[in-house]
XYZ file of C-alpha atoms in Angstrom:
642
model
C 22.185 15.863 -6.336
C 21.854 19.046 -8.201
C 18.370 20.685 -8.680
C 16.613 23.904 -9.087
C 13.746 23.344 -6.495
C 10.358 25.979 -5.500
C 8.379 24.692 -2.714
C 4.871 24.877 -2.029
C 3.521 26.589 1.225
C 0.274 24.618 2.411
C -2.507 26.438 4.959
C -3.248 24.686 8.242
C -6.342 24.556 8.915
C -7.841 25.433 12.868
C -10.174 24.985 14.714
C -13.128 28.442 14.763
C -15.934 28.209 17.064
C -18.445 25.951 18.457
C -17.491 22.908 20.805
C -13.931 21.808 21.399
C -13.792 18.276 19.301
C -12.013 17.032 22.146
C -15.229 17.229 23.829
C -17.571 16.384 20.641
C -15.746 12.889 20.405
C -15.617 12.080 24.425
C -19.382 12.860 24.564
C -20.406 11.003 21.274
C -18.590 8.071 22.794
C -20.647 9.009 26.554
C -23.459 8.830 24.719
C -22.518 5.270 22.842
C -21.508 4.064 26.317
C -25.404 4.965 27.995
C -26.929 2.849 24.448
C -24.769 -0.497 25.458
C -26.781 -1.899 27.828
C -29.896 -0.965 25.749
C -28.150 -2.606 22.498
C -26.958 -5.329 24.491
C -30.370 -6.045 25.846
C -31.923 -5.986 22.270
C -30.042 -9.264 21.530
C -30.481 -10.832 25.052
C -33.744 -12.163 24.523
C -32.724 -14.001 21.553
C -30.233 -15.758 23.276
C -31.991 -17.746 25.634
C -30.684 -20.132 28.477
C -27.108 -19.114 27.433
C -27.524 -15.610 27.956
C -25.382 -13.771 30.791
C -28.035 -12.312 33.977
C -28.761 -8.815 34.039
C -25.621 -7.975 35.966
C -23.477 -9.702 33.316
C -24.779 -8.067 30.926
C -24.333 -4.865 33.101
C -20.587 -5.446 32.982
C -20.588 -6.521 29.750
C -21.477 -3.041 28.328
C -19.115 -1.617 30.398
C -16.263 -4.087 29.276
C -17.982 -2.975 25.293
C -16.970 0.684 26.724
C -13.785 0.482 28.142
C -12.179 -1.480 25.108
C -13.951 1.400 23.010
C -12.451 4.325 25.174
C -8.952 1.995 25.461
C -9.290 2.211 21.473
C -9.014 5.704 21.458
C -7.009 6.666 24.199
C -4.253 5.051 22.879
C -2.857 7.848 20.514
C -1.673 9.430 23.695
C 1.664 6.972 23.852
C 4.051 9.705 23.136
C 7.707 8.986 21.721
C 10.600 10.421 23.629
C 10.041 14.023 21.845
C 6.734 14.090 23.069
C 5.032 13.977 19.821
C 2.205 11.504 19.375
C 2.836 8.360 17.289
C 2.553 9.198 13.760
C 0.977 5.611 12.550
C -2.065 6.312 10.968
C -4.406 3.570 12.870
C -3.393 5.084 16.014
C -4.067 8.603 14.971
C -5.562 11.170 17.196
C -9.417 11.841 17.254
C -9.500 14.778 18.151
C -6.755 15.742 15.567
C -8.923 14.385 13.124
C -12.458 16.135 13.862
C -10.209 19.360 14.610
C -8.924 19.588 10.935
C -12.511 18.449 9.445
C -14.280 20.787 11.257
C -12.521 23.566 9.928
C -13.358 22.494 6.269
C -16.874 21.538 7.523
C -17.226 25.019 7.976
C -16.476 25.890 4.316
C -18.426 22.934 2.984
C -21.801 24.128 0.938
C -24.195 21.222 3.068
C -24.007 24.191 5.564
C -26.457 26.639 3.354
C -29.781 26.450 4.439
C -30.891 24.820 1.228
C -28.389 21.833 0.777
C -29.470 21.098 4.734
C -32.792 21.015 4.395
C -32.325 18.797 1.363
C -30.254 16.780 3.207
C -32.986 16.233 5.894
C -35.407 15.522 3.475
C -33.414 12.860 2.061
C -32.400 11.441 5.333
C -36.225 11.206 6.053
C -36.928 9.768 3.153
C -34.105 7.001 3.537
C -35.170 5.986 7.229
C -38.599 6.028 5.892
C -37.628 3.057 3.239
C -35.340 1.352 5.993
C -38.432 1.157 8.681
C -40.888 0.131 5.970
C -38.584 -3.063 5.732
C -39.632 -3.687 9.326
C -43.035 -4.538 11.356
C -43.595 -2.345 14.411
C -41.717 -5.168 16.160
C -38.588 -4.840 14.155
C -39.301 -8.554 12.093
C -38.181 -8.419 8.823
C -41.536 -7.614 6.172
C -39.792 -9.742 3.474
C -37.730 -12.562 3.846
C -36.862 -12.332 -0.027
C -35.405 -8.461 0.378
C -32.583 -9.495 2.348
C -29.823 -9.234 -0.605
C -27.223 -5.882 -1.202
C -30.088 -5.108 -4.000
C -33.269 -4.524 -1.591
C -34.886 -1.171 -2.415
C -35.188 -0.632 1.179
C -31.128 -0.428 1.596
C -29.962 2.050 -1.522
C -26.470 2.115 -0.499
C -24.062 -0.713 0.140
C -20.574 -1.165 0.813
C -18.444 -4.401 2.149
C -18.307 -3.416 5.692
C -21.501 -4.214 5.873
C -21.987 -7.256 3.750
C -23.102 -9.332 7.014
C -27.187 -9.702 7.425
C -26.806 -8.655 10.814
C -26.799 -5.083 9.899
C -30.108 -5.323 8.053
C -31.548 -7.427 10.473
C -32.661 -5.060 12.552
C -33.864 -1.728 12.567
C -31.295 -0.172 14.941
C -28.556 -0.978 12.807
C -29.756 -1.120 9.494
C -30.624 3.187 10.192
C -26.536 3.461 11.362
C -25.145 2.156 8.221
C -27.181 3.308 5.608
C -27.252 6.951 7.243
C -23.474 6.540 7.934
C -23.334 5.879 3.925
C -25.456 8.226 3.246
C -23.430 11.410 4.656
C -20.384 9.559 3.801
C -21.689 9.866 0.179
C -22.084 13.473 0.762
C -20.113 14.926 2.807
C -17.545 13.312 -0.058
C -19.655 15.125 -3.033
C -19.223 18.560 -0.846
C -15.371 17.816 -1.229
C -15.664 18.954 -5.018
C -17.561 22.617 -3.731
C -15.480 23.634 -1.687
C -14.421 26.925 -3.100
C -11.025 28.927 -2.605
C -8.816 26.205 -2.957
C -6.416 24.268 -5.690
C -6.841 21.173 -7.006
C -3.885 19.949 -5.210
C -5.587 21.128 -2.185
C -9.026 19.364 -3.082
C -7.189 16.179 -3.550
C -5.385 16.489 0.043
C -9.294 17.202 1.361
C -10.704 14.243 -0.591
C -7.883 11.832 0.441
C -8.499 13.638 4.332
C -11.984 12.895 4.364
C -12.035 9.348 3.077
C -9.541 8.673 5.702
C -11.872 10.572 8.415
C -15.013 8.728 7.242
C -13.021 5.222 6.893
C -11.894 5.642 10.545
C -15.630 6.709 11.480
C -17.552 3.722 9.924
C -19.727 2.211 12.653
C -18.299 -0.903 11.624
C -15.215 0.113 13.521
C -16.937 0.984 16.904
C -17.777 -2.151 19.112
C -21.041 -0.594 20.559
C -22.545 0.202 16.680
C -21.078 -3.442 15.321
C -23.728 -6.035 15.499
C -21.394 -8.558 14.420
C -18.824 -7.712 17.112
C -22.197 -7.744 19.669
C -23.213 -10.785 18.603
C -19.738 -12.002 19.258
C -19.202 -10.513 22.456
C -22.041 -12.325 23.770
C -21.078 -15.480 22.590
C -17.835 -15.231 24.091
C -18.327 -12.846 26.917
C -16.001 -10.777 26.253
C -13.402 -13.707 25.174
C -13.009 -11.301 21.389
C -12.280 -8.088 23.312
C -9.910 -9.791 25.604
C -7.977 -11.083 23.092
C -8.246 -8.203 20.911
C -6.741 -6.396 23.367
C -3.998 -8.234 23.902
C -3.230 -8.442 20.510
C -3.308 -4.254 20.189
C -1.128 -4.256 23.225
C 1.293 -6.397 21.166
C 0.801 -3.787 18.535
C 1.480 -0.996 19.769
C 4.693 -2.601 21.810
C 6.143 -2.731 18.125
C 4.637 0.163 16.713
C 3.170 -1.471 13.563
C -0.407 -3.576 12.719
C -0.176 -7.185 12.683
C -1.468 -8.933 9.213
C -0.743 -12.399 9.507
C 0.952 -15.330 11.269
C 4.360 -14.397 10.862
C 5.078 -17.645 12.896
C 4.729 -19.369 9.842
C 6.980 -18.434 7.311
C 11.178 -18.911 7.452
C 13.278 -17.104 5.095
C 15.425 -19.311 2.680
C 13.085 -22.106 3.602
C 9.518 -21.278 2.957
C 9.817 -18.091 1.581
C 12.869 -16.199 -0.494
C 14.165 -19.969 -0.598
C 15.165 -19.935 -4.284
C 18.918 -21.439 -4.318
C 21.752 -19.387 -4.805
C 24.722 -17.725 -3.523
C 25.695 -13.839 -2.227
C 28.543 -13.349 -4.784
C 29.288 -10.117 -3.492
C 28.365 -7.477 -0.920
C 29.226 -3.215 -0.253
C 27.456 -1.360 2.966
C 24.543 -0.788 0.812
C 23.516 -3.639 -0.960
C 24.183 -7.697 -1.990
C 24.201 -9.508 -5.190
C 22.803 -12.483 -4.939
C 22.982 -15.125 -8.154
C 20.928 -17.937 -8.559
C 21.639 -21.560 -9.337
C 21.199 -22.533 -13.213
C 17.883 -24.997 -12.780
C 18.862 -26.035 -16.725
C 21.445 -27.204 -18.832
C 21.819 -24.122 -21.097
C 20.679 -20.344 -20.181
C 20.862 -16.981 -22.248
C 24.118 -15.702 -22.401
C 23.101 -12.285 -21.455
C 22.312 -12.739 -17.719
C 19.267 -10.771 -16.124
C 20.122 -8.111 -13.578
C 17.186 -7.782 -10.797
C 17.158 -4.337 -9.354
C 13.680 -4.367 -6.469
C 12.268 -1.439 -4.787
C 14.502 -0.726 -1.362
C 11.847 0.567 0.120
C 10.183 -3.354 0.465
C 12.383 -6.679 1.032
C 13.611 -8.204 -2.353
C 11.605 -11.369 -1.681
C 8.551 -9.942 -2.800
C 9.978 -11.348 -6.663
C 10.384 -14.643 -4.616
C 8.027 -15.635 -2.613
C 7.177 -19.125 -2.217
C 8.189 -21.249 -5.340
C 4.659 -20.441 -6.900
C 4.946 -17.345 -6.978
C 8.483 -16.740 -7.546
C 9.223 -14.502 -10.253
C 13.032 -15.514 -9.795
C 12.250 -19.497 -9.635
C 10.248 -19.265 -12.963
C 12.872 -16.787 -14.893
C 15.594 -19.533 -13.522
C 13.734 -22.246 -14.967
C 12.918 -20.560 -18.183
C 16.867 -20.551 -19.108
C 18.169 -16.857 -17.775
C 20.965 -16.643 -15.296
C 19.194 -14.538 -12.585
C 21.292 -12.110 -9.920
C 19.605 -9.838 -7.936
C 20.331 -6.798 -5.521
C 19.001 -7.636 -1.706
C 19.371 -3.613 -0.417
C 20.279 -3.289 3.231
C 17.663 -1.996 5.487
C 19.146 1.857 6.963
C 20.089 2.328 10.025
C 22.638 5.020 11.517
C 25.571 3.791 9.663
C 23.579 4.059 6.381
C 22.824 7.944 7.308
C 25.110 9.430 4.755
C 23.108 7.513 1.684
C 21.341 9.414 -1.232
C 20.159 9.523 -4.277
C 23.340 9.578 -5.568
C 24.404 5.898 -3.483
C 21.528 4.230 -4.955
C 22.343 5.377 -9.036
C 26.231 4.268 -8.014
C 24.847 1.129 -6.853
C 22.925 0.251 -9.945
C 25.947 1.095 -11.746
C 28.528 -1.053 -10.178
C 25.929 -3.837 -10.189
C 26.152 -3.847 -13.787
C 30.016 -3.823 -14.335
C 30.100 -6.200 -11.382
C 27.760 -9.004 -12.955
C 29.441 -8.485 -16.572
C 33.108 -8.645 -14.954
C 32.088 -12.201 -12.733
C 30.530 -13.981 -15.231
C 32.704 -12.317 -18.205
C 29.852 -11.153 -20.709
C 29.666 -7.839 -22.280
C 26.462 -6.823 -21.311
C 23.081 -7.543 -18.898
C 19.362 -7.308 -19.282
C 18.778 -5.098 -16.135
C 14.878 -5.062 -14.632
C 14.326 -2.521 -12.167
C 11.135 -2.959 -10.068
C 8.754 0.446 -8.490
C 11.452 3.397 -6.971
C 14.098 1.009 -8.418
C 13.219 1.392 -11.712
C 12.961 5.580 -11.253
C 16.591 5.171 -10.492
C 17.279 2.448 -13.377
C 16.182 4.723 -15.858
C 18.273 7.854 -14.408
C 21.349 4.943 -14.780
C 20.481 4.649 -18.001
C 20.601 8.015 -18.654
C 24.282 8.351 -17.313
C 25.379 5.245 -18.894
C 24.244 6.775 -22.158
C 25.958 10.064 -21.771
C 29.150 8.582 -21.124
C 28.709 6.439 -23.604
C 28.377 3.430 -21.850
C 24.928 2.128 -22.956
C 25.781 -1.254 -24.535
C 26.258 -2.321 -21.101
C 22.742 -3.126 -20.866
C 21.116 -5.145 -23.971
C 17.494 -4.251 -22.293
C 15.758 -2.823 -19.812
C 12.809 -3.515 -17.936
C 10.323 -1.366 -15.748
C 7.590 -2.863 -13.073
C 5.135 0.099 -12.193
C 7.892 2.480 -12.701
C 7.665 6.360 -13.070
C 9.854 9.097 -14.371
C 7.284 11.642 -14.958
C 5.740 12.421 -11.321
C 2.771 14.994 -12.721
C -0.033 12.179 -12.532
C 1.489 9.788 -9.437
C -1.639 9.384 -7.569
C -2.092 9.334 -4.304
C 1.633 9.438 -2.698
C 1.865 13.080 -3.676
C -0.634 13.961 -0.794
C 2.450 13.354 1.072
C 5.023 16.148 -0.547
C 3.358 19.339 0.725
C 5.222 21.443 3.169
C 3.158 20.075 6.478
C 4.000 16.042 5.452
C 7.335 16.637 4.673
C 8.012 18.116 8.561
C 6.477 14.684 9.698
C 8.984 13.015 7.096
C 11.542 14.550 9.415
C 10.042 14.290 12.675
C 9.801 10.633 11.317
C 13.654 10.090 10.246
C 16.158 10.163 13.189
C 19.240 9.004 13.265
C 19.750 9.445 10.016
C 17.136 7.169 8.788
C 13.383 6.624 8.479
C 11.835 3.966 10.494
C 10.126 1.419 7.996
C 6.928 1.218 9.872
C 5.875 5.044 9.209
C 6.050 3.988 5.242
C 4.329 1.172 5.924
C 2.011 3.110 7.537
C 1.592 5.429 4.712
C 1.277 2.662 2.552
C -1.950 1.281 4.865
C -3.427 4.634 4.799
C -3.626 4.923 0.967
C -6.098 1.494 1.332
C -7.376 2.018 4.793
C -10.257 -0.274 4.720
C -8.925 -3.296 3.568
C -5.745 -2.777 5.209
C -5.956 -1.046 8.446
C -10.167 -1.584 9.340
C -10.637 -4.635 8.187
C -8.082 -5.740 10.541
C -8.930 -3.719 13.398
C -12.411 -5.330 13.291
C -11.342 -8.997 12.585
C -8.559 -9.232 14.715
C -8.996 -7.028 17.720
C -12.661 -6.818 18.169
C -13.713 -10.314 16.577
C -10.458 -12.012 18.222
C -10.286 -14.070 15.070
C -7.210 -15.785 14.006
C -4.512 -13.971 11.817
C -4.142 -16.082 8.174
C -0.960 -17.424 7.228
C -0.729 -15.127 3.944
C 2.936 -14.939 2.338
C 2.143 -11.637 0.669
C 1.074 -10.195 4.056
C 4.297 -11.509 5.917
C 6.332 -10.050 3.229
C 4.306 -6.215 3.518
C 5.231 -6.793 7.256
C 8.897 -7.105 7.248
C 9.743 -3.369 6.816
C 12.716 -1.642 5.903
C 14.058 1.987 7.047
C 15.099 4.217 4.207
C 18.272 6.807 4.806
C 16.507 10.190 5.483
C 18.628 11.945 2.982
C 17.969 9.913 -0.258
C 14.096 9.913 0.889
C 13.716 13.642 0.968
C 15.282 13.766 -1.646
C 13.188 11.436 -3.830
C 10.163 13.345 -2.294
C 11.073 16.681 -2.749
C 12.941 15.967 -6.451
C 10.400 13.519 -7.837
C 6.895 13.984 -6.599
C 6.836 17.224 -5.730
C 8.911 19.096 -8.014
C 9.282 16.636 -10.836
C 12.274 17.085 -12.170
C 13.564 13.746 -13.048
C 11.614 14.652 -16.542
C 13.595 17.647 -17.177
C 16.959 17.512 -19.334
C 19.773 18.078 -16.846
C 17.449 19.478 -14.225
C 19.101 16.672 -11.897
C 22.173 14.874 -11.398
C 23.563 12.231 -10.166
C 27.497 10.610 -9.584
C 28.371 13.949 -10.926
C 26.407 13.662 -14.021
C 23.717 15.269 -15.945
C 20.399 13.224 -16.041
C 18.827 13.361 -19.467
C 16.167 10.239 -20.183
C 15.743 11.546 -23.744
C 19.097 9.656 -24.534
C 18.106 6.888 -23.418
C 17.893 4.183 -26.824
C 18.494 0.814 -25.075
C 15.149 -1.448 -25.833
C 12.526 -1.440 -23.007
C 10.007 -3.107 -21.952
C 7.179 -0.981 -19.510
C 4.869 -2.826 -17.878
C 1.619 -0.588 -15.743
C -0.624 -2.293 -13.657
C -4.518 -1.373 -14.648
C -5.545 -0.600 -10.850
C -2.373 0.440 -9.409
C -2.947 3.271 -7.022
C 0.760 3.773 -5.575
C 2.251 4.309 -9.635
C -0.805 4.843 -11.765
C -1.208 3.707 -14.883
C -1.187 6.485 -17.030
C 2.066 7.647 -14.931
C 3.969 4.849 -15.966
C 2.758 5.106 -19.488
C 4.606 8.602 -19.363
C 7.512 6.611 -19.344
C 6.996 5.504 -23.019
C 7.140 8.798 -24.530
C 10.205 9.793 -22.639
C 12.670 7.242 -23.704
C 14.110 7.341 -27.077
C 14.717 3.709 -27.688
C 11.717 0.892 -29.190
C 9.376 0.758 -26.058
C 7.442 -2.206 -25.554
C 4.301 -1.288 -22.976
C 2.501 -3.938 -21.538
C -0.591 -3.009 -19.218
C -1.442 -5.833 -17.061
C -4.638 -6.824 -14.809
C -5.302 -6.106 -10.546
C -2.556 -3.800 -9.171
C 1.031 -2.857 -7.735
C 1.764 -6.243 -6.609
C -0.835 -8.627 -8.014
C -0.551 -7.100 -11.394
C 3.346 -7.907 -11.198
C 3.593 -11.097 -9.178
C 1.119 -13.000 -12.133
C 2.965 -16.518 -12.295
C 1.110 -18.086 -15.395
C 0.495 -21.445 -13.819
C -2.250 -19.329 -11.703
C -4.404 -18.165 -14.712
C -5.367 -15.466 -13.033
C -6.451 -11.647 -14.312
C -4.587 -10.398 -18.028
C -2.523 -8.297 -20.088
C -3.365 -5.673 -22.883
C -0.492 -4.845 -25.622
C -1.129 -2.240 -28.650
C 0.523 0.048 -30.314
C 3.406 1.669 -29.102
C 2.874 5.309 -31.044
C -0.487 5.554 -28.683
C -0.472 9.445 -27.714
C -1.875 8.331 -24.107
C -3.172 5.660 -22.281
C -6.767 5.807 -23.099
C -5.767 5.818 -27.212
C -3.850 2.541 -26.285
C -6.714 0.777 -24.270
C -8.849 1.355 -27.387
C -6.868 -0.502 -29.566
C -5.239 -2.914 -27.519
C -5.442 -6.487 -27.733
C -6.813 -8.184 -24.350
C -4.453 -11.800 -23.203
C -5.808 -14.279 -20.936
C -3.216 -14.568 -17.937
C 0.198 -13.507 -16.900
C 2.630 -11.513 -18.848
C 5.834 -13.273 -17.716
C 5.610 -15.561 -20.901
C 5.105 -12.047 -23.304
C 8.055 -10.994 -21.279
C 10.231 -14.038 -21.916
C 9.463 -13.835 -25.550
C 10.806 -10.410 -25.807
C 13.704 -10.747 -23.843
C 14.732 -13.385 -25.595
C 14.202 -12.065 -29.102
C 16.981 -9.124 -28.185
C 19.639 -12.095 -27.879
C 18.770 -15.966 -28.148
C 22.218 -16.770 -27.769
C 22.741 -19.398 -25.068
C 25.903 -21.063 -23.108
C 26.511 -24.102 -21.089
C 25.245 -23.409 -17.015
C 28.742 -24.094 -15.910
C 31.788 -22.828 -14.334
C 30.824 -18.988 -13.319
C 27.202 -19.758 -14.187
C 27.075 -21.909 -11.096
C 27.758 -19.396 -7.996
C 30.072 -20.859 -5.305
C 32.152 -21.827 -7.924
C 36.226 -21.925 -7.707
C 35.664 -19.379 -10.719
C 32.343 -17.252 -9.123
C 33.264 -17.415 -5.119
C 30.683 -17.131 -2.935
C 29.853 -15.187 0.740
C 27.134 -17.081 1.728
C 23.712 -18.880 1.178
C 21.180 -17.121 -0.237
C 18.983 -15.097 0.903
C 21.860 -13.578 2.842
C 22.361 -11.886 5.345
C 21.210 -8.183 4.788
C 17.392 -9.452 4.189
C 17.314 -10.527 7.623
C 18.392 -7.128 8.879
C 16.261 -4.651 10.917
């Protein structure tokens, strides 16, 4: 992979005076440990005949305690280097507080001024909690209950349940935790002395700190988990524990009950055969569900980085099922997970792959050309095939081209870039031995970027509430990782986020040729999803002004996956089209036109329009033919590998 690359050197920050963190944390949780009993008493009296005895409840703070020191303790499991497990909901305290107290110290709350304004404001805030209260902690107003109550400024979803404004103890701990949340976030922005590249690594850094420190997540500040604990003695934390036990045994947080799903039955049970198969990858082609189809098949090209099933899920919500039933002859590329034997894979594997794909499909079932749909980090490397296709002019191969959430220009890709500096990119290898990455650290990474709703949430429901796991598809598919050859992923890193040079004529390469997406003229169709925080909307929208060809762009409602996996039957969120000579994504949002629903149908109408022509489903059309052998069933056998 040629490239002209010029790395970044990042600062590590240290510790400078004041009390080792180590000891901060250990006494804040001392000091959490003395207020059980008390906070456990509070409720007691409310409990009546079913209450534990004084000594119960004795041992019940102490059982509160121990699962809360357990909690913590348990980023000491060390891996066989003796570095501490890198997943991000086992991270180290004390590693955490270390790094924020270094920026705390440049942070402008520490002038006199903003701390005495601070003060005054906390003052003023516990003032309007305790006003809410009689002197015996009864509510004033049974009406001012609601998110809206004057007496409660601030609100957020961890603390939707009335418990935490049902008394005065805990109604103080979230809305001060919200309040320095709030701005300790705003003294992000002041911190002087650094680049904005720098400020965003700080702000993502502190959300993360301040997720992880919500008193929602500590048993002993958790009303809801109290109130629970009771009721159960202990039953939650038992179970929770177990459950984190299991956990940790496989290095990766549970989401669902993966008990319930099957592959090829309830999930990634489309019909169709595995027509043909390489180290890397397997084409899978799907049974005709009608008489006639398109005569230009479609070509489905998913992210690697995530199982293929995530375009078929259960028959609802397969994207394959409903393209099958609209008419198109579907095949689609199931990547193999890495492991050692994978270790010599790169960028350049992945572009080859794409290619052959192509010539593969239009040799078996004898057409000229495919619509080819490349999905995330698969369409990145669908547009650099493209590219070569087009410079050895080769391009008629492919009649159109798709892209999911796909980016080519890396300058605005959100979030993910936090993880190209210098320091990350060290993990990255710490991360990838054998030749590959483990699945579970991206998965990890993936968590982090949505830490409440997919690391905290769970933490509290599952470990300290001991409730059950759902039985969510979706989750069971995020679950079922796959490990990504080390060489092609620091590559991608290094080449794409952080130096960006996919973008730039001939600044890469790939199967020995020059990657230019200006030449690119085959008809595409770009569709961005509105909140998507892994590839941002106006990212993907780059991708319009790159190619050279008609661009259709298609912005669609909810996110990365939602926004994508739409089926219309659900009538859920919408689409926005408009003009395609928009300079940038805000000039098309003004003038675009808002549809009701999924895209797929928009979709189908354009990809149909580049060639209606249609053939009998027989003969190589049907996979398993004597004229299209087949391997096996699908899904095959390389989804199921770990």
């Amino acid at each position: 992979m040629g490239k002209k690359t010029s790395g970044k050197k990042s600062s590590g920050a240290t510790t400078t005076g004041g009390k080792d963190v180590a000891d901060i944390f250990t006494e804040m949780l001392r000091l959490q440990g003395e207020a059980a009993r008390q906070v456990v008493q509070t409720f007691a009296p409310q409990a009546a005949e079913s209450l534990p005895d004084e000594e119960d409840i004795d041992a019940l703070g102490s059982a509160i305690m121990q699962f809360q020191e357990n909690w913590f303790r348990l980023n000491t499991k060390k891996d066989k280097e003796g570095h501490c497990f890198i997943a991000p909901f086992m991270a180290d305290p004390a590693q955490w507080m270390a790094v924020m107290q270094a920026w705390y110290e440049q942070f402008p709350a520490l002038d006199p001024e903003r701390q005495q304004e601070l003060w005054e404001e906390g003052v003023e805030l516990w003032g309007r909690i305790l006003e809410h209260f009689t002197p015996d902690g009864e509510d004033v107003d049974e009406a001012h209950k609601g998110e809206g109550d004057p007496h409660f400024p601030r609100s957020d979803r961890r603390f939707a349940d009335p418990a935490w404004r049902e008394q005065p103890v805990f109604a103080l701990i979230h809305q001060t935790y919200l309040l320095l949340a709030e701005k300790v976030a705003e003294a992000v922005d002041e911190v002087e002395g650094i680049d904005e590249d720098e400020r965003e690594q700080l702000r993502f850094a502190t959300k993360s700190v301040l997720d992880a420190m919500s008193p929602s997540n500590f048993p002993l500040m958790n009303p809801v988990v109290l109130e629970r604990t009771i009721e159960q003695k202990g039953e939650n934390l038992v179970k929770g524990m177990e459950r984190l036990a299991a956990d940790l045994e496989k290095g990766q947080l549970t989401h669902t009950d993966t008990s319930q799903f099957v592959l090829g039955e309830n999930v990634a049970a489309t019909p169709g055969k595995v027509i043909y198969e390489t180290e890397l990858y397997q084409l899978i082609q799907y049974s005709p569900a009608t008489e006639e189809v398109l005569e230009v098949p479609l070509l489905l090209f998913p992210p690697w980085i995530n199982r293929f099933y995530i375009l078929d899920l259960n028959p609802k919500k397969s994207f394959v099922k409903w393209a099958v039933d609209q008419g198109l002859t579907v095949v689609l590329v199931s990547w193999r997970s890495a492991d050692e034997s994978l270790a010599h894979i790169g960028w350049d594997d992945y572009v080859r792959a794409q290619i052959e794909a192509i010539d593969v499909v239009r040799e078996r079932l004898k057409v000229g050309r495919v619509h080819a749909l490349g999905y995330c980090v698969a369409g990145t490397t669908l547009a650099a095939t493209l590219a070569i296709l087009a410079r050895r002019g080769e391009s008629l191969k492919v009649a159109s081209a798709t892209f999911l959430t796909a980016q080519v220009d890396f300058e605005e890709a959100g979030q993910l870039k936090l993880f190209t500096d210098d320091a990350m990119m060290e993990l990255v290898k710490r991360a990838s031995r054998g030749g590959y990455m483990d699945g579970r650290y991206m998965a990890a990474t993936f968590n982090l970027l949505r830490g409440s709703d997919l690391i905290w949430n769970y933490v509290v429901n599952h470990y300290m509430l001991g409730e059950d796991y759902p039985a969510f598809d979706l989750l069971f598919w995020n679950g079922d990782v796959t490990n990504l050859p080390a060489k092609w992923h620091a590559a991608y890193l290094e080449n794409c986020y952080r130096d960006n040079l996919l973008v730039k004529p001939d600044a890469l390469e790939a199967d020995g040729t020059p990657i230019d997406l200006g030449l690119i003229a085959t008809p595409a169709y770009v569709q961005a999803g509105r909140e998507d925080h892994i590839a941002p909307p106006e990212s993907v929208f780059r991708l319009t002004k790159t190619l050279s060809g008609i661009v259709r762009f298609v912005l669609a409602g909810s996110g990365h996956i939602a926004g994508v996996i739409n089926p219309p039957d659900a009538h859920k969120y919408q689409y926005w089209t408009g003009d395609r000579s928009a300079a940038s994504l805000d000039q098309f949002v003004s003038g675009a036109e808002e549809h009701p629903g999924s895209w797929w149908p928009d979709w189908l109408v354009w990809i149909s329009e580049i060639d209606p022509r249609k053939v009998k489903a027989r003969g190589r059309r049907k996979p398993g033919s004597k004229s299209n052998p087949a391997i096996e069933d699908a899904p095959g056998r390389y989804v199921r590998m770990h």
